[in-house]
Amino acid sequence: MDRPRLLAALRAAVLGLGLVGHVAVAAFVADLPPPTTTGDGVPAGFGFAFALIGTALAGVVTAVGYGLPAGEGRLRVGPLADRPCRHRLVAGGGAGAVTGVSLVVGLAMLLPGRAAGVVWVLGVGLVVGGAVALALGGLALAVRLGVDGVRESLRTRA
């Protein structure tokens, strides 16, 4: 197997793993028992905290999977497959963060009960994944611009 096809398969696998993580967290939150009226709600609170950690990790895996090199072959898909990784990280991170904020602030407020909790947790995962992707992509873009600036400066001196 050649390297570009392997990169495409790796990208699809990591992206799929992140999406499966989001689905697993959503199923976990949907099955959480409500806090008891006589207790302090600590078990349900810990379950919700674990769900938040899980969705944040799934969001980061999804964002990094989208930012991996697109490779070649049938698995080279997506609107930004012909762009560099750093552009995909910034665009995907921005889209994920905006979608996550709209889920947390908008849709979760409109839904009743447990559905609101599921949407809110998924929105938090998208916000965290988007923020990490924006940070990684912004760092990569800044390094690239700095390297290009140094190269240009060295060319003008010579």
PDB file of C-alpha atoms in Angstrom:
ATOM      1  CA  MET A   1       0.000   0.000   0.000  1.00  0.00           C
ATOM      2  CA  ASP A   2       1.434   3.356  -0.950  1.00  0.00           C
ATOM      3  CA  ARG A   3       1.746   6.246   1.470  1.00  0.00           C
ATOM      4  CA  PRO A   4      -1.037   8.559   0.130  1.00  0.00           C
ATOM      5  CA  ARG A   5      -3.636   5.789   0.320  1.00  0.00           C
ATOM      6  CA  LEU A   6      -2.453   4.891   3.806  1.00  0.00           C
ATOM      7  CA  LEU A   7      -2.817   8.540   4.874  1.00  0.00           C
ATOM      8  CA  ALA A   8      -6.350   8.647   3.471  1.00  0.00           C
ATOM      9  CA  ALA A   9      -7.269   5.462   5.335  1.00  0.00           C
ATOM     10  CA  LEU A  10      -5.711   6.802   8.545  1.00  0.00           C
ATOM     11  CA  ARG A  11      -7.625  10.062   8.212  1.00  0.00           C
ATOM     12  CA  ALA A  12     -10.912   8.229   7.638  1.00  0.00           C
ATOM     13  CA  ALA A  13     -10.255   5.899  10.581  1.00  0.00           C
ATOM     14  CA  VAL A  14      -9.395   8.696  13.042  1.00  0.00           C
ATOM     15  CA  LEU A  15     -12.345  10.804  11.895  1.00  0.00           C
ATOM     16  CA  GLY A  16     -14.648   7.794  12.206  1.00  0.00           C
ATOM     17  CA  LEU A  17     -13.289   7.012  15.670  1.00  0.00           C
ATOM     18  CA  GLY A  18     -14.082  10.541  16.812  1.00  0.00           C
ATOM     19  CA  LEU A  19     -17.615  10.365  15.430  1.00  0.00           C
ATOM     20  CA  VAL A  20     -18.185   6.966  17.081  1.00  0.00           C
ATOM     21  CA  GLY A  21     -16.973   8.536  20.326  1.00  0.00           C
ATOM     22  CA  HIS A  22     -19.601  11.272  20.021  1.00  0.00           C
ATOM     23  CA  VAL A  23     -22.332   8.683  19.435  1.00  0.00           C
ATOM     24  CA  ALA A  24     -21.144   6.601  22.409  1.00  0.00           C
ATOM     25  CA  VAL A  25     -21.177   9.640  24.697  1.00  0.00           C
ATOM     26  CA  ALA A  26     -24.656  10.600  23.485  1.00  0.00           C
ATOM     27  CA  ALA A  27     -25.905   7.072  24.235  1.00  0.00           C
ATOM     28  CA  PHE A  28     -24.231   7.184  27.668  1.00  0.00           C
ATOM     29  CA  VAL A  29     -25.872  10.495  28.555  1.00  0.00           C
ATOM     30  CA  ALA A  30     -29.241   9.284  27.320  1.00  0.00           C
ATOM     31  CA  ASP A  31     -28.973   6.277  29.677  1.00  0.00           C
ATOM     32  CA  LEU A  32     -27.870   8.229  32.761  1.00  0.00           C
ATOM     33  CA  PRO A  33     -30.324   7.800  35.617  1.00  0.00           C
ATOM     34  CA  PRO A  34     -31.816  10.972  37.056  1.00  0.00           C
ATOM     35  CA  PRO A  35     -30.552  12.037  40.474  1.00  0.00           C
ATOM     36  CA  THR A  36     -32.550  10.640  43.338  1.00  0.00           C
ATOM     37  CA  THR A  37     -34.691  12.979  45.387  1.00  0.00           C
ATOM     38  CA  THR A  38     -33.325  11.617  48.694  1.00  0.00           C
ATOM     39  CA  GLY A  39     -29.643  11.582  47.754  1.00  0.00           C
ATOM     40  CA  ASP A  40     -27.114  14.243  46.920  1.00  0.00           C
ATOM     41  CA  GLY A  41     -26.854  13.349  43.209  1.00  0.00           C
ATOM     42  CA  VAL A  42     -23.129  12.551  43.290  1.00  0.00           C
ATOM     43  CA  PRO A  43     -23.290   9.374  41.117  1.00  0.00           C
ATOM     44  CA  ALA A  44     -25.265  11.153  38.395  1.00  0.00           C
ATOM     45  CA  GLY A  45     -22.919  14.135  38.634  1.00  0.00           C
ATOM     46  CA  PHE A  46     -19.867  11.914  38.188  1.00  0.00           C
ATOM     47  CA  GLY A  47     -21.526  10.248  35.209  1.00  0.00           C
ATOM     48  CA  PHE A  48     -22.183  13.635  33.651  1.00  0.00           C
ATOM     49  CA  ALA A  49     -18.575  14.713  34.332  1.00  0.00           C
ATOM     50  CA  PHE A  50     -17.269  11.562  32.634  1.00  0.00           C
ATOM     51  CA  ALA A  51     -19.553  12.286  29.689  1.00  0.00           C
ATOM     52  CA  LEU A  52     -18.098  15.798  29.395  1.00  0.00           C
ATOM     53  CA  ILE A  53     -14.552  14.423  29.428  1.00  0.00           C
ATOM     54  CA  GLY A  54     -15.498  11.789  26.856  1.00  0.00           C
ATOM     55  CA  THR A  55     -17.142  14.238  24.505  1.00  0.00           C
ATOM     56  CA  ALA A  56     -14.181  16.610  24.762  1.00  0.00           C
ATOM     57  CA  LEU A  57     -11.813  13.786  23.834  1.00  0.00           C
ATOM     58  CA  ALA A  58     -14.087  12.724  20.979  1.00  0.00           C
ATOM     59  CA  GLY A  59     -14.181  16.320  19.739  1.00  0.00           C
ATOM     60  CA  VAL A  60     -10.393  16.559  19.762  1.00  0.00           C
ATOM     61  CA  VAL A  61     -10.022  13.213  17.937  1.00  0.00           C
ATOM     62  CA  THR A  62     -12.573  14.297  15.327  1.00  0.00           C
ATOM     63  CA  ALA A  63     -10.859  17.649  14.772  1.00  0.00           C
ATOM     64  CA  VAL A  64      -7.415  16.089  14.475  1.00  0.00           C
ATOM     65  CA  GLY A  65      -8.819  13.441  12.128  1.00  0.00           C
ATOM     66  CA  TYR A  66     -10.212  16.133   9.866  1.00  0.00           C
ATOM     67  CA  GLY A  67      -6.877  17.935   9.881  1.00  0.00           C
ATOM     68  CA  LEU A  68      -4.774  14.918   8.876  1.00  0.00           C
ATOM     69  CA  PRO A  69      -3.424  14.795   5.297  1.00  0.00           C
ATOM     70  CA  ALA A  70      -6.146  13.894   2.804  1.00  0.00           C
ATOM     71  CA  GLY A  71      -4.082  11.312   0.891  1.00  0.00           C
ATOM     72  CA  GLU A  72      -5.331   9.879  -2.393  1.00  0.00           C
ATOM     73  CA  GLY A  73      -7.923   7.430  -3.627  1.00  0.00           C
ATOM     74  CA  ARG A  74     -11.569   6.921  -2.774  1.00  0.00           C
ATOM     75  CA  LEU A  75     -11.087   8.083   0.809  1.00  0.00           C
ATOM     76  CA  ARG A  76      -9.939  11.543  -0.302  1.00  0.00           C
ATOM     77  CA  VAL A  77     -13.191  13.346   0.393  1.00  0.00           C
ATOM     78  CA  GLY A  78     -14.296  16.601   1.883  1.00  0.00           C
ATOM     79  CA  PRO A  79     -14.675  20.182   0.778  1.00  0.00           C
ATOM     80  CA  LEU A  80     -11.078  21.085   1.651  1.00  0.00           C
ATOM     81  CA  ALA A  81      -9.309  17.892   0.546  1.00  0.00           C
ATOM     82  CA  ASP A  82      -7.049  19.851  -1.813  1.00  0.00           C
ATOM     83  CA  ARG A  83      -5.975  22.352   0.871  1.00  0.00           C
ATOM     84  CA  PRO A  84      -3.078  21.994   3.325  1.00  0.00           C
ATOM     85  CA  CYS A  85      -3.684  20.403   6.718  1.00  0.00           C
ATOM     86  CA  ARG A  86      -3.394  23.677   8.588  1.00  0.00           C
ATOM     87  CA  HIS A  87      -6.193  25.235   6.496  1.00  0.00           C
ATOM     88  CA  ARG A  88      -8.437  22.235   7.173  1.00  0.00           C
ATOM     89  CA  LEU A  89      -7.688  22.462  10.896  1.00  0.00           C
ATOM     90  CA  VAL A  90      -8.635  26.137  11.050  1.00  0.00           C
ATOM     91  CA  ALA A  91     -11.757  25.752   8.902  1.00  0.00           C
ATOM     92  CA  GLY A  92     -12.908  22.566  10.627  1.00  0.00           C
ATOM     93  CA  GLY A  93     -12.179  23.990  14.054  1.00  0.00           C
ATOM     94  CA  GLY A  94     -14.126  27.147  13.322  1.00  0.00           C
ATOM     95  CA  ALA A  95     -17.070  25.183  11.942  1.00  0.00           C
ATOM     96  CA  GLY A  96     -17.026  22.798  14.911  1.00  0.00           C
ATOM     97  CA  ALA A  97     -16.854  25.608  17.451  1.00  0.00           C
ATOM     98  CA  VAL A  98     -19.689  27.575  15.836  1.00  0.00           C
ATOM     99  CA  THR A  99     -21.854  24.446  15.587  1.00  0.00           C
ATOM    100  CA  GLY A 100     -21.080  23.540  19.200  1.00  0.00           C
ATOM    101  CA  VAL A 101     -21.971  26.999  20.472  1.00  0.00           C
ATOM    102  CA  SER A 102     -25.255  26.920  18.548  1.00  0.00           C
ATOM    103  CA  LEU A 103     -26.057  23.524  20.086  1.00  0.00           C
ATOM    104  CA  VAL A 104     -25.161  24.600  23.628  1.00  0.00           C
ATOM    105  CA  VAL A 105     -26.785  28.023  23.571  1.00  0.00           C
ATOM    106  CA  GLY A 106     -29.577  27.457  21.073  1.00  0.00           C
ATOM    107  CA  LEU A 107     -30.922  23.960  20.576  1.00  0.00           C
ATOM    108  CA  ALA A 108     -30.269  22.693  24.107  1.00  0.00           C
ATOM    109  CA  MET A 109     -32.409  25.520  25.491  1.00  0.00           C
ATOM    110  CA  LEU A 110     -35.334  24.554  23.265  1.00  0.00           C
ATOM    111  CA  LEU A 111     -35.419  20.823  23.972  1.00  0.00           C
ATOM    112  CA  PRO A 112     -37.000  19.318  27.076  1.00  0.00           C
ATOM    113  CA  GLY A 113     -35.377  17.026  29.654  1.00  0.00           C
ATOM    114  CA  ARG A 114     -32.827  14.414  28.731  1.00  0.00           C
ATOM    115  CA  ALA A 115     -32.635  15.442  25.055  1.00  0.00           C
ATOM    116  CA  ALA A 116     -31.392  18.856  26.162  1.00  0.00           C
ATOM    117  CA  GLY A 117     -28.638  17.210  28.209  1.00  0.00           C
ATOM    118  CA  VAL A 118     -27.539  15.047  25.276  1.00  0.00           C
ATOM    119  CA  VAL A 119     -27.434  18.014  22.887  1.00  0.00           C
ATOM    120  CA  TRP A 120     -25.631  20.165  25.438  1.00  0.00           C
ATOM    121  CA  VAL A 121     -22.920  17.540  26.029  1.00  0.00           C
ATOM    122  CA  LEU A 122     -22.411  17.038  22.279  1.00  0.00           C
ATOM    123  CA  GLY A 123     -22.198  20.808  21.809  1.00  0.00           C
ATOM    124  CA  VAL A 124     -19.522  21.050  24.494  1.00  0.00           C
ATOM    125  CA  GLY A 125     -17.534  18.350  22.691  1.00  0.00           C
ATOM    126  CA  LEU A 126     -17.737  20.252  19.422  1.00  0.00           C
ATOM    127  CA  VAL A 127     -16.677  23.494  21.108  1.00  0.00           C
ATOM    128  CA  VAL A 128     -13.656  21.858  22.757  1.00  0.00           C
ATOM    129  CA  GLY A 129     -12.664  20.014  19.571  1.00  0.00           C
ATOM    130  CA  GLY A 130     -13.082  23.182  17.536  1.00  0.00           C
ATOM    131  CA  ALA A 131     -10.998  25.217  19.975  1.00  0.00           C
ATOM    132  CA  VAL A 132      -8.194  22.654  19.897  1.00  0.00           C
ATOM    133  CA  ALA A 133      -8.293  22.515  16.099  1.00  0.00           C
ATOM    134  CA  LEU A 134      -8.241  26.310  15.867  1.00  0.00           C
ATOM    135  CA  ALA A 135      -5.281  26.453  18.247  1.00  0.00           C
ATOM    136  CA  LEU A 136      -3.328  23.765  16.369  1.00  0.00           C
ATOM    137  CA  GLY A 137      -4.183  25.198  12.970  1.00  0.00           C
ATOM    138  CA  GLY A 138      -3.396  28.747  14.059  1.00  0.00           C
ATOM    139  CA  LEU A 139      -0.068  27.632  15.487  1.00  0.00           C
ATOM    140  CA  ALA A 140       0.782  25.783  12.271  1.00  0.00           C
ATOM    141  CA  LEU A 141      -0.188  28.819  10.178  1.00  0.00           C
ATOM    142  CA  ALA A 142       1.868  31.156  12.374  1.00  0.00           C
ATOM    143  CA  VAL A 143       4.915  28.892  12.121  1.00  0.00           C
ATOM    144  CA  ARG A 144       4.495  28.648   8.352  1.00  0.00           C
ATOM    145  CA  LEU A 145       4.189  32.420   7.991  1.00  0.00           C
ATOM    146  CA  GLY A 146       7.236  32.916  10.202  1.00  0.00           C
ATOM    147  CA  VAL A 147       9.299  30.442   8.180  1.00  0.00           C
ATOM    148  CA  ASP A 148       8.227  32.093   4.925  1.00  0.00           C
ATOM    149  CA  GLY A 149       9.118  35.523   6.332  1.00  0.00           C
ATOM    150  CA  VAL A 150      12.582  34.373   7.390  1.00  0.00           C
ATOM    151  CA  ARG A 151      13.199  32.788   3.984  1.00  0.00           C
ATOM    152  CA  GLU A 152      12.129  35.960   2.213  1.00  0.00           C
ATOM    153  CA  SER A 153      14.336  38.057   4.493  1.00  0.00           C
ATOM    154  CA  LEU A 154      17.336  35.841   3.781  1.00  0.00           C
ATOM    155  CA  ARG A 155      16.705  36.042   0.017  1.00  0.00           C
ATOM    156  CA  THR A 156      16.616  39.829   0.024  1.00  0.00           C
ATOM    157  CA  ARG A 157      19.881  40.051   1.952  1.00  0.00           C
ATOM    158  CA  ALA A 158      21.781  37.777  -0.413  1.00  0.00           C
TER     159      ALA A 158
END
